CSV table of C-alpha atoms in Angstrom, one decimal:
chain,number,residue,atom,x,y,z
A,1,MET,CA,0.0,0.0,0.0
A,2,ALA,CA,1.3,3.5,-0.9
A,3,LYS,CA,2.4,5.7,2.0
A,4,ASP,CA,0.7,8.9,3.0
A,5,LEU,CA,3.3,11.6,2.5
A,6,ILE,CA,3.9,15.1,1.3
A,7,VAL,CA,6.7,16.0,-1.2
A,8,ALA,CA,8.0,19.6,-1.7
A,9,ILE,CA,10.7,21.0,-4.0
A,10,GLU,CA,12.5,24.3,-3.5
A,11,LEU,CA,14.3,25.8,-6.5
A,12,GLY,CA,17.2,27.7,-5.0
A,13,SER,CA,20.0,29.6,-6.8
A,14,SER,CA,22.8,27.5,-5.2
A,15,LYS,CA,20.9,24.2,-4.8
A,16,MET,CA,17.6,22.5,-5.5
A,17,THR,CA,16.1,20.7,-2.5
A,18,GLY,CA,13.4,18.1,-2.3
A,19,ILE,CA,11.9,16.8,0.9
A,20,ALA,CA,9.3,14.2,1.8
A,21,GLY,CA,7.5,14.1,5.1
A,22,ARG,CA,4.5,12.9,7.0
A,23,LYS,CA,2.1,14.9,9.1
A,24,ASN,CA,1.2,13.0,12.3
A,25,PRO,CA,-2.1,13.0,14.2
A,26,ASP,CA,-0.5,15.0,17.0
A,27,GLY,CA,0.4,17.9,14.7
A,28,SER,CA,4.1,17.0,14.4
A,29,ILE,CA,6.0,16.4,11.1
A,30,SER,CA,8.3,13.5,10.4
A,31,ILE,CA,11.0,13.9,7.8
A,32,LEU,CA,11.3,10.8,5.7
A,33,ALA,CA,13.7,11.8,2.9
A,34,VAL,CA,15.8,14.7,1.6
A,35,ALA,CA,17.5,15.1,-1.7
A,36,LYS,CA,19.7,17.9,-3.1
A,37,GLU,CA,21.1,18.9,-6.5
A,38,ASP,CA,23.6,21.6,-7.3
A,39,SER,CA,21.6,24.2,-9.4
A,40,THR,CA,24.3,26.8,-10.0
A,41,GLN,CA,24.5,25.8,-13.7
A,42,TYR,CA,20.9,26.4,-14.5
A,43,ILE,CA,19.2,28.5,-11.9
A,44,ARG,CA,20.4,32.1,-11.5
A,45,LYS,CA,19.0,34.5,-8.9
A,46,GLY,CA,16.0,32.1,-8.3
A,47,VAL,CA,15.2,32.0,-12.1
A,48,ALA,CA,15.4,28.9,-14.3
A,49,TYR,CA,17.4,30.1,-17.3
A,50,ASN,CA,18.2,26.6,-18.7
A,51,ILE,CA,15.0,24.7,-19.1
A,52,GLU,CA,16.4,21.3,-20.0
A,53,ARG,CA,19.0,21.3,-17.2
A,54,THR,CA,16.4,22.5,-14.7
A,55,ALA,CA,14.1,19.6,-15.9
A,56,GLN,CA,16.9,17.1,-15.4
A,57,GLY,CA,17.6,18.5,-12.0
A,58,LEU,CA,14.0,18.2,-11.0
A,59,SER,CA,13.9,14.6,-12.3
A,60,ASN,CA,17.0,13.7,-10.3
A,61,ILE,CA,15.4,15.1,-7.1
A,62,VAL,CA,12.3,13.1,-7.7
A,63,ASN,CA,14.2,9.9,-8.5
A,64,LYS,CA,16.4,10.2,-5.4
A,65,LEU,CA,13.3,10.6,-3.2
A,66,LYS,CA,11.6,7.6,-4.9
A,67,ASN,CA,14.6,5.4,-4.3
A,68,THR,CA,14.7,6.4,-0.6
A,69,LEU,CA,11.0,6.1,0.0
A,70,LYS,CA,10.4,3.0,-2.2
A,71,THR,CA,7.3,4.8,-3.4
A,72,GLU,CA,6.3,6.4,-6.6
A,73,ILE,CA,5.7,10.2,-6.4
A,74,ALA,CA,2.4,11.2,-7.9
A,75,GLN,CA,2.6,15.0,-7.4
A,76,VAL,CA,4.8,17.6,-5.6
A,77,TYR,CA,4.5,21.0,-4.1
A,78,VAL,CA,6.8,23.6,-5.6
A,79,GLY,CA,8.2,26.8,-4.0
A,80,ILE,CA,9.2,29.6,-6.3
A,81,GLY,CA,10.9,32.9,-5.6
A,82,GLY,CA,13.8,35.0,-6.7
A,83,GLN,CA,14.4,37.9,-9.0
A,84,SER,CA,11.6,40.2,-10.1
A,85,ILE,CA,9.1,39.2,-7.4
A,86,HIS,CA,7.5,42.3,-5.9
A,87,SER,CA,4.2,43.5,-4.6
A,88,VAL,CA,1.8,46.1,-5.9
A,89,LYS,CA,-1.1,47.6,-4.1
A,90,ASN,CA,-4.4,47.7,-5.9
A,91,PRO,CA,-7.6,49.4,-4.4
A,92,VAL,CA,-10.9,48.3,-5.9
A,93,ILE,CA,-13.9,50.6,-5.3
A,94,LYS,CA,-17.6,49.9,-5.6
A,95,GLU,CA,-20.3,52.5,-5.0
A,96,LEU,CA,-23.5,51.1,-3.5
A,97,PRO,CA,-27.1,52.4,-3.5
A,98,GLN,CA,-28.3,54.0,-0.2
A,99,ASP,CA,-28.9,51.6,2.7
A,100,THR,CA,-27.2,48.7,1.0
A,101,ILE,CA,-26.0,45.8,3.2
A,102,VAL,CA,-22.7,44.4,2.0
A,103,SER,CA,-23.1,40.8,0.9
A,104,GLN,CA,-20.6,38.0,0.1
A,105,GLU,CA,-21.4,38.4,-3.6
A,106,MET,CA,-20.2,42.0,-3.4
A,107,VAL,CA,-17.0,41.0,-1.8
A,108,ASN,CA,-16.4,38.3,-4.3
A,109,GLU,CA,-17.0,40.8,-7.1
A,110,LEU,CA,-14.2,43.0,-5.7
A,111,MET,CA,-11.8,40.1,-5.5
A,112,ASP,CA,-12.6,39.0,-9.0
A,113,THR,CA,-12.0,42.5,-10.3
A,114,ASN,CA,-8.7,42.6,-8.6
A,115,ARG,CA,-7.7,39.2,-10.0
A,116,SER,CA,-8.5,40.3,-13.5
A,117,MET,CA,-6.0,43.1,-13.3
A,118,VAL,CA,-3.5,42.9,-16.2
A,119,TYR,CA,0.2,43.8,-15.6
A,120,PRO,CA,2.3,43.9,-18.8
A,121,ASP,CA,4.9,41.1,-18.7
A,122,TYR,CA,4.0,40.0,-15.2
A,123,GLU,CA,1.8,37.3,-13.7
A,124,ILE,CA,-0.1,37.6,-10.5
A,125,LEU,CA,1.2,34.8,-8.2
A,126,ASP,CA,-0.8,35.7,-5.2
A,127,ALA,CA,-3.5,38.2,-4.2
A,128,ILE,CA,-3.7,39.2,-0.6
A,129,THR,CA,-6.6,41.0,0.9
A,130,GLU,CA,-5.3,43.7,3.2
A,131,GLU,CA,-8.6,45.1,4.5
A,132,TYR,CA,-11.9,46.6,3.4
A,133,LYS,CA,-13.0,50.2,3.8
A,134,VAL,CA,-16.7,50.4,4.5
A,135,GLY,CA,-17.7,54.0,4.5
A,136,ALA,CA,-14.9,55.7,6.6
A,137,LEU,CA,-14.0,52.6,8.6
A,138,PHE,CA,-11.5,49.8,7.9
A,139,GLN,CA,-12.8,46.3,8.4
A,140,ASP,CA,-11.4,42.8,7.9
A,141,ASP,CA,-14.9,41.4,7.2
A,142,PRO,CA,-17.4,43.9,5.8
A,143,ILE,CA,-20.3,41.4,5.2
A,144,GLY,CA,-23.5,42.5,6.9
A,145,ILE,CA,-22.5,46.1,7.3
A,146,GLN,CA,-24.7,48.8,5.8
A,147,ALA,CA,-22.8,51.2,3.5
A,148,GLU,CA,-22.8,53.3,0.4
A,149,HIS,CA,-19.1,52.9,-0.3
A,150,LEU,CA,-17.1,49.7,-0.4
A,151,GLU,CA,-13.4,49.6,-1.1
A,152,GLY,CA,-11.1,46.5,-1.1
A,153,ASN,CA,-7.4,47.0,-0.6
A,154,PHE,CA,-5.4,44.2,-2.2
A,155,LEU,CA,-1.7,43.4,-2.4
A,156,ASN,CA,-0.8,41.6,-5.6
A,157,VAL,CA,2.5,39.7,-5.7
A,158,LEU,CA,3.9,39.7,-9.2
A,159,TRP,CA,6.5,37.7,-11.1
A,160,ARG,CA,7.8,38.2,-14.6
A,161,ARG,CA,5.7,36.0,-16.9
A,162,SER,CA,8.7,34.6,-18.8
A,163,PHE,CA,10.2,33.3,-15.6
A,164,TYR,CA,6.9,31.7,-14.6
A,165,ARG,CA,6.7,30.0,-18.0
A,166,ASN,CA,10.3,28.7,-17.7
A,167,ILE,CA,9.5,27.0,-14.4
A,168,ASN,CA,6.3,25.4,-15.8
A,169,LYS,CA,8.1,24.2,-18.9
A,170,SER,CA,10.8,22.6,-16.8
A,171,LEU,CA,8.3,20.8,-14.7
A,172,ASP,CA,6.4,19.6,-17.7
A,173,ASN,CA,9.6,18.4,-19.4
A,174,ALA,CA,10.5,16.5,-16.2
A,175,GLY,CA,7.0,14.9,-16.2
A,176,ILE,CA,6.2,16.2,-12.7
A,177,LYS,CA,2.7,16.9,-11.7
A,178,VAL,CA,2.3,20.0,-9.5
A,179,ALA,CA,-0.1,19.7,-6.6
A,180,GLU,CA,0.3,23.4,-5.8
A,181,MET,CA,2.8,26.2,-6.5
A,182,TYR,CA,3.6,28.4,-3.5
A,183,LEU,CA,5.5,31.6,-3.1
A,184,ALA,CA,8.5,30.3,-1.1
A,185,PRO,CA,9.0,33.5,1.0
A,186,LEU,CA,5.4,33.4,2.2
A,187,ALA,CA,5.6,29.7,3.0
A,188,MET,CA,8.8,30.3,5.0
A,189,ALA,CA,7.3,33.3,6.8
A,190,ASP,CA,4.4,31.1,8.1
A,191,SER,CA,6.9,28.7,9.6
A,192,VAL,CA,9.5,31.1,10.9
A,193,LEU,CA,7.6,34.2,12.3
A,194,THR,CA,5.6,34.1,15.5
A,195,GLU,CA,2.0,35.4,15.6
A,196,ALA,CA,3.2,38.2,17.9
A,197,GLU,CA,5.8,39.3,15.4
A,198,LYS,CA,3.3,39.4,12.5
A,199,ARG,CA,0.8,41.3,14.5
A,200,ALA,CA,3.2,43.9,16.0
A,201,GLY,CA,5.0,44.4,12.7
A,202,CYS,CA,8.3,43.0,11.5
A,203,VAL,CA,10.7,42.6,8.6
A,204,LEU,CA,11.7,39.1,7.5
A,205,VAL,CA,15.0,39.1,5.7
A,206,ASP,CA,16.1,35.9,3.8
A,207,LEU,CA,19.8,36.2,3.1
A,208,GLY,CA,20.3,33.8,0.2
A,209,ALA,CA,23.2,33.0,-2.1
A,210,GLU,CA,22.2,35.3,-5.0
A,211,THR,CA,19.2,37.1,-3.7
A,212,THR,CA,18.0,38.7,-0.5
A,213,THR,CA,14.2,38.7,0.0
A,214,VAL,CA,12.5,41.3,2.1
A,215,SER,CA,9.0,40.7,3.5
A,216,VAL,CA,7.2,43.2,5.7
A,217,TYR,CA,4.3,42.1,8.0
A,218,TYR,CA,1.9,44.2,10.0
A,219,ARG,CA,-1.3,43.4,11.7
A,220,ASP,CA,-1.0,39.7,10.7
A,221,LYS,CA,-0.8,40.5,7.0
A,222,LEU,CA,1.9,40.7,4.4
A,223,ARG,CA,2.2,44.4,3.5
A,224,HIS,CA,5.2,44.4,1.1
A,225,ILE,CA,7.6,42.0,-0.5
A,226,ALA,CA,10.7,42.7,-2.7
A,227,VAL,CA,13.8,40.9,-3.8
A,228,LEU,CA,17.3,42.4,-3.9
A,229,PRO,CA,19.5,40.8,-6.5
A,230,LEU,CA,22.4,40.6,-4.1
A,231,GLY,CA,23.5,37.8,-1.7
A,232,GLY,CA,26.3,35.8,-0.2
A,233,SER,CA,27.8,34.9,-3.5
A,234,ASN,CA,28.5,38.5,-4.2
A,235,VAL,CA,30.8,38.5,-1.2
A,236,THR,CA,32.6,35.5,-2.6
A,237,LYS,CA,33.0,37.2,-6.0
A,238,ASP,CA,34.4,40.3,-4.3
A,239,LEU,CA,37.0,38.2,-2.5
A,240,GLU,CA,38.0,36.7,-5.9
A,241,SER,CA,39.1,40.2,-6.9
A,242,LEU,CA,41.9,39.7,-4.4
A,243,GLN,CA,43.4,37.0,-6.6
A,244,ILE,CA,41.7,34.2,-4.7
A,245,ASP,CA,40.1,31.3,-6.6
A,246,GLU,CA,36.4,30.7,-6.1
A,247,ILE,CA,36.7,27.6,-3.9
A,248,ASN,CA,39.2,29.3,-1.5
A,249,ALA,CA,37.2,32.5,-1.5
A,250,GLU,CA,34.0,30.7,-0.4
A,251,ALA,CA,35.9,28.7,2.2
A,252,MET,CA,37.5,31.9,3.6
A,253,LYS,CA,34.2,33.6,3.7
A,254,LEU,CA,32.6,30.9,5.7
A,255,LYS,CA,35.6,30.7,8.1
A,256,HIS,CA,36.7,34.3,8.6
A,257,ALA,CA,34.1,36.7,7.3
A,258,SER,CA,32.4,39.1,9.7
A,259,ALA,CA,29.7,41.6,8.8
A,260,LEU,CA,30.9,44.1,11.3
A,261,THR,CA,34.3,44.3,13.0
A,262,ASN,CA,35.4,46.7,15.7
A,263,GLU,CA,38.3,48.9,14.5
A,264,LYS,CA,40.3,48.2,17.7
A,265,ASP,CA,40.1,44.5,17.1
A,266,ILE,CA,41.8,44.7,13.7
A,267,ASP,CA,45.5,43.8,13.7
A,268,ALA,CA,47.1,45.9,11.0
A,269,ASP,CA,49.9,43.3,10.4
A,270,ALA,CA,47.8,40.1,10.5
A,271,THR,CA,47.5,38.0,7.4
A,272,LEU,CA,45.3,35.2,6.1
A,273,PRO,CA,46.5,32.3,3.9
A,274,ILE,CA,44.9,32.2,0.4
A,275,GLY,CA,46.5,29.1,-1.0
A,276,ASP,CA,49.7,28.3,-2.9
A,277,GLY,CA,51.7,29.8,-0.1
A,278,ARG,CA,50.3,33.2,-0.6
A,279,THR,CA,48.7,35.5,2.0
A,280,ILE,CA,46.7,38.7,2.1
A,281,LEU,CA,46.3,41.3,4.8
A,282,SER,CA,43.5,40.6,7.2
A,283,ARG,CA,42.5,44.3,7.1
A,284,LYS,CA,42.0,44.1,3.4
A,285,PHE,CA,39.9,40.9,3.7
A,286,ILE,CA,37.7,42.6,6.4
A,287,GLN,CA,37.2,45.7,4.3
A,288,VAL,CA,36.0,43.8,1.2
A,289,VAL,CA,33.5,41.7,3.2
A,290,GLU,CA,32.2,44.6,5.2
A,291,ALA,CA,31.7,46.9,2.2
A,292,ARG,CA,29.5,44.4,0.4
A,293,MET,CA,27.5,43.4,3.5
A,294,LEU,CA,26.9,47.1,4.3
A,295,GLU,CA,25.6,47.6,0.8
A,296,ILE,CA,23.2,44.7,1.2
A,297,VAL,CA,21.8,45.8,4.5
A,298,GLU,CA,21.4,49.4,3.4
A,299,ASN,CA,19.4,48.3,0.4
A,300,VAL,CA,17.2,46.1,2.6
A,301,LYS,CA,16.4,49.2,4.7
A,302,TYR,CA,15.6,51.1,1.5
A,303,LEU,CA,13.2,48.4,0.4
A,304,VAL,CA,11.1,48.7,3.6
A,305,PRO,CA,8.2,51.2,2.8
A,306,HIS,CA,8.5,54.4,4.8
A,307,GLU,CA,4.9,54.0,6.1
A,308,PHE,CA,6.0,50.9,8.1
A,309,ALA,CA,9.4,52.2,9.3
A,310,ASP,CA,8.0,53.2,12.7
A,311,LYS,CA,5.6,50.2,12.9
A,312,LEU,CA,8.2,47.4,13.4
A,313,LEU,CA,7.7,46.6,17.0
A,314,GLY,CA,8.3,42.9,16.2
A,315,GLY,CA,11.8,43.8,15.0
A,316,ILE,CA,13.9,42.2,12.3
A,317,VAL,CA,14.1,38.5,11.7
A,318,LEU,CA,17.1,37.1,9.7
A,319,THR,CA,17.2,33.7,8.1
A,320,GLY,CA,18.9,31.9,5.2
A,321,GLY,CA,22.5,30.9,4.7
A,322,GLY,CA,23.8,34.5,5.0
A,323,SER,CA,22.4,34.8,8.5
A,324,ASN,CA,25.2,32.6,9.7
A,325,MET,CA,27.9,35.2,9.0
A,326,LYS,CA,29.5,36.5,12.2
A,327,ASN,CA,28.0,39.8,13.6
A,328,VAL,CA,25.4,40.1,10.9
A,329,GLU,CA,22.7,40.9,13.5
A,330,LYS,CA,25.0,43.7,14.9
A,331,LEU,CA,25.1,45.3,11.4
A,332,PHE,CA,21.3,45.3,11.1
A,333,HIS,CA,21.1,46.8,14.6
A,334,GLU,CA,23.4,49.6,13.5
A,335,VAL,CA,21.9,50.3,10.1
A,336,PHE,CA,18.2,50.1,11.1
A,337,GLY,CA,18.5,51.4,14.7
A,338,ALA,CA,16.2,48.5,15.7
A,339,GLU,CA,16.0,47.2,19.2
A,340,LYS,CA,15.0,43.7,18.2
A,341,VAL,CA,17.0,41.6,15.8
A,342,ARG,CA,16.9,37.8,15.9
A,343,ILE,CA,18.3,35.1,13.7
A,344,ALA,CA,15.8,32.3,12.9
A,345,LYS,CA,18.1,29.2,12.7
A,346,SER,CA,15.0,26.9,12.7
A,347,THR,CA,11.3,27.0,12.2
A,348,THR,CA,8.4,27.1,14.8
A,349,LEU,CA,7.2,23.8,13.4
A,350,ASN,CA,7.0,20.7,15.5
A,351,ILE,CA,9.4,18.4,13.9
A,352,ASN,CA,9.3,14.8,15.3
A,353,LYS,CA,13.0,14.0,15.3
A,354,LYS,CA,12.6,10.6,17.0
A,355,ASP,CA,10.3,9.4,14.2
A,356,SER,CA,12.3,11.1,11.4
A,357,ASP,CA,14.7,9.3,9.1
A,358,VAL,CA,16.6,12.5,8.4
A,359,ILE,CA,17.8,15.2,10.8
A,360,LEU,CA,18.0,18.6,9.1
A,361,SER,CA,20.7,21.1,10.0
A,362,GLU,CA,19.4,24.1,12.0
A,363,ASP,CA,21.3,26.9,10.3
A,364,GLY,CA,18.6,28.8,8.6
A,365,THR,CA,19.1,27.0,5.2
A,366,THR,CA,16.2,24.5,5.5
A,367,ASN,CA,13.5,26.9,6.8
A,368,THR,CA,12.0,27.5,3.3
A,369,ILE,CA,11.7,23.8,2.3
A,370,LEU,CA,10.2,23.0,5.7
A,371,GLY,CA,7.7,25.8,5.3
A,372,LEU,CA,6.7,24.4,1.9
A,373,LEU,CA,6.3,20.9,3.5
A,374,ALA,CA,4.1,22.3,6.2
A,375,LYS,CA,1.8,24.0,3.6
A,376,GLY,CA,1.1,20.8,1.8
A,377,ASP,CA,-2.2,19.0,2.6
A,378,MET,CA,-2.6,16.4,-0.2
A,379,ASN,CA,-1.0,13.0,-0.4
A,380,CYS,CA,1.8,13.0,-2.9
A,381,ALA,CA,2.5,9.2,-2.8
A,382,GLY,CA,1.9,7.0,-5.8
A,383,ARG,CA,2.0,3.2,-5.8
A,384,ALA,CA,4.6,1.4,-3.7
A,385,ILE,CA,7.8,0.2,-5.3
A,386,SER,CA,8.7,-3.4,-4.2
A,387,ASP,CA,12.1,-5.1,-4.5
A,388,THR,CA,10.5,-8.6,-4.9
A,389,LEU,CA,9.5,-10.4,-8.0
A,390,PHE,CA,6.0,-11.3,-6.6
A,391,ASP,CA,4.3,-7.8,-6.7
A,392,ASP,CA,1.4,-9.1,-8.8
A,393,GLU,CA,0.7,-12.0,-6.4
A,394,GLU,CA,0.8,-9.8,-3.4
A,395,ASN,CA,-1.7,-7.4,-5.1
A,396,GLY,CA,-4.1,-10.4,-5.6
A,397,GLU,CA,-3.4,-10.8,-9.3
A,398,HIS,CA,-2.5,-14.5,-10.1
A,399,THR,CA,-1.4,-15.6,-13.6
A,400,THR,CA,-2.0,-19.1,-15.1
A,401,ILE,CA,0.9,-20.3,-17.2
A,402,THR,CA,0.1,-22.9,-19.8
A,403,LEU,CA,2.3,-24.7,-22.3
A,404,ASP,CA,1.8,-23.9,-25.9
A,405,PRO,CA,1.4,-27.2,-27.8
A,406,ASN,CA,2.8,-25.7,-30.9
A,407,ALA,CA,6.0,-24.6,-29.3
A,408,THR,CA,9.1,-26.9,-29.5
A,409,THR,CA,11.0,-25.3,-26.6
A,410,GLY,CA,8.2,-25.2,-23.9
A,411,THR,CA,8.0,-21.4,-23.8
A,412,PRO,CA,5.2,-20.4,-21.4
A,413,VAL,CA,2.2,-18.3,-22.5
A,414,ALA,CA,1.1,-15.9,-19.8
A,415,GLY,CA,-1.6,-13.4,-19.3
A,416,GLN,CA,-4.7,-15.4,-18.3
A,417,THR,CA,-6.2,-14.7,-14.9
A,418,ALA,CA,-6.7,-17.9,-12.9
A,419,ALA,CA,-9.8,-19.0,-11.0
A,420,THR,CA,-9.4,-20.1,-7.5
A,421,GLY,CA,-10.5,-23.2,-5.5
A,422,PRO,CA,-11.1,-26.8,-6.7
A,423,VAL,CA,-12.2,-25.7,-10.2
A,424,ALA,CA,-8.9,-24.0,-10.7
A,425,ALA,CA,-7.0,-27.1,-9.6
A,426,ALA,CA,-9.0,-29.3,-11.9
A,427,THR,CA,-8.6,-26.9,-14.8
A,428,ALA,CA,-4.8,-26.7,-14.2
A,429,THR,CA,-4.5,-30.5,-14.1
A,430,GLN,CA,-6.5,-31.0,-17.3
A,431,THR,CA,-4.4,-28.3,-19.0
A,432,ALA,CA,-1.2,-29.9,-18.0
A,433,THR,CA,-2.5,-33.4,-19.1
A,434,THR,CA,-3.5,-32.1,-22.5
A,435,ALA,CA,-0.2,-30.4,-23.0
A,436,THR,CA,1.7,-33.6,-22.0
A,437,THR,CA,-0.4,-35.8,-24.3
A,438,ALA,CA,0.1,-33.4,-27.2
A,439,ALA,CA,3.8,-33.5,-26.7
A,440,VAL,CA,3.8,-37.4,-26.7
A,441,ASP,CA,1.6,-37.6,-29.8
A,442,GLU,CA,3.9,-35.2,-31.6
A,443,LYS,CA,6.9,-37.3,-30.7
A,444,GLU,CA,5.1,-40.5,-32.0
A,445,GLU,CA,4.4,-38.8,-35.3
A,446,GLU,CA,8.0,-37.9,-35.6
A,447,ASP,CA,8.9,-41.5,-34.9
A,448,GLU,CA,6.6,-42.8,-37.7
A,449,LYS,CA,8.1,-40.4,-40.2
A,450,GLU,CA,11.6,-41.6,-39.3
A,451,PRO,CA,11.4,-45.4,-38.8
A,452,GLU,CA,15.1,-45.7,-38.2
A,453,ALA,CA,15.9,-47.9,-35.3
A,454,GLN,CA,16.8,-45.9,-32.3
A,455,LYS,CA,19.9,-46.7,-30.5
A,456,ASP,CA,19.7,-47.9,-26.9
A,457,THR,CA,20.8,-44.6,-25.4
A,458,LYS,CA,19.8,-42.7,-22.3
A,459,ILE,CA,17.7,-40.3,-24.4
A,460,SER,CA,15.7,-43.1,-26.0
A,461,ARG,CA,15.1,-44.7,-22.7
A,462,TRP,CA,13.9,-41.3,-21.3
A,463,PHE,CA,11.4,-40.9,-24.2
A,464,GLY,CA,10.1,-44.4,-23.6
A,465,SER,CA,9.4,-43.5,-20.0
A,466,LEU,CA,7.8,-40.3,-21.0
A,467,LYS,CA,5.4,-42.2,-23.4
A,468,LYS,CA,4.3,-44.6,-20.6
A,469,PHE,CA,3.8,-41.7,-18.2
A,470,GLY,CA,1.7,-39.7,-20.7
A,471,ARG,CA,-0.5,-42.8,-21.5
A,472,SER,CA,-1.0,-43.5,-17.8
A,473,LEU,CA,-2.5,-40.0,-17.4
A,474,VAL,CA,-5.1,-40.2,-20.2
A,475,GLU,CA,-5.8,-44.0,-20.6
A,476,PRO,CA,-7.7,-45.9,-18.0
A,477,ASP,CA,-6.1,-48.9,-16.4
A,478,VAL,CA,-7.6,-52.0,-18.1
A,479,ASN,CA,-7.3,-54.0,-14.8
A,480,GLU,CA,-9.6,-51.6,-13.0
């Protein structure tokens, strides 16, 4: 029997990640399998620019999960994000006759009007209802209120249409059925932010490899989202300008980089090895890293709408691989002047580690894929994959194999479904008897055509025994 499980795939700029998990009755989630693929050669800044390679990467992820789970995968949840994703506000107004009571149909009309908005070159990925303005008052639910003026304030999340088509083509070419496509930043926010942070107002910053995603929440709703095309890989590229190869530059970033360093802690004469017996001044290394990180953080601040700048009582929440850089939270403190800055190394989800086959690292890099897994609510498992040769028998399908009387090598002919019980046994016996008699008769005909005396060999004696045995099956004993 197929398992009940949920499968999700995240398309990241540095790696593509697939995960399979099971939601338990107690609300916890068990992780059953994880698969990863290097995506640097076909996904750039969250966008699939090589459709064939992306399709191959997706197929590899699904196959790895299938081999681990021993189960076919019928469908998957997909998380998308990256460059060009941004939000646009859209108010929709409807004037009503005097003394009109707002109905569900009127609200649906506003939502449909918003969804029908056309943005050149962009696709609406999600439409979020901010609030409704009924008369002069703002309401979350306007139904049943008497008004002459009804206004719906919506936040539409857009993505460039060509990017959207590329993802869909890649999935189609890989033969993967999509259960649902989610905005990865929103799925992650639901599993990383607390209700208090969303309500009080906060900024969620996902520091990725090639992009930095900024999401602003206030009064439990997403109010703004934007993607900065800068990330941790830009720091690595800057270090390469110091005549350091890419591999060493990435390793040095992970080991030595700090987003903010106190001037008095810098040793003017200290050096760092960069391979091949060469070194660079530690001060120069620090300057390169800090310059890029400062640029990223200042741009994040610029992307936060001015109207919410003083409404962030929930503070700033950092996540993603870039949040592991030393002193990154201190840099956000300094640039934003915020009192609260926390790093979300893990999610708020209840992960059942005892019942999980895989233990994920808690360094902020798996928060998105776990958020996608938590959003899924449909079984993604197909039929079970068995390692035995008796799958049909276990599934209740039995095959009768009969001998073809016209065959000279005894090749079996399959494909007939057998009956069960005594009738099946009698039928099988009769079939075998008929086949044996036919074989004996055929041998006798051959003997008549070739009347040469047979030599007394083992083969001739064997055929003689076979004749007697065949006749004993079909001819009654004359002594009875």
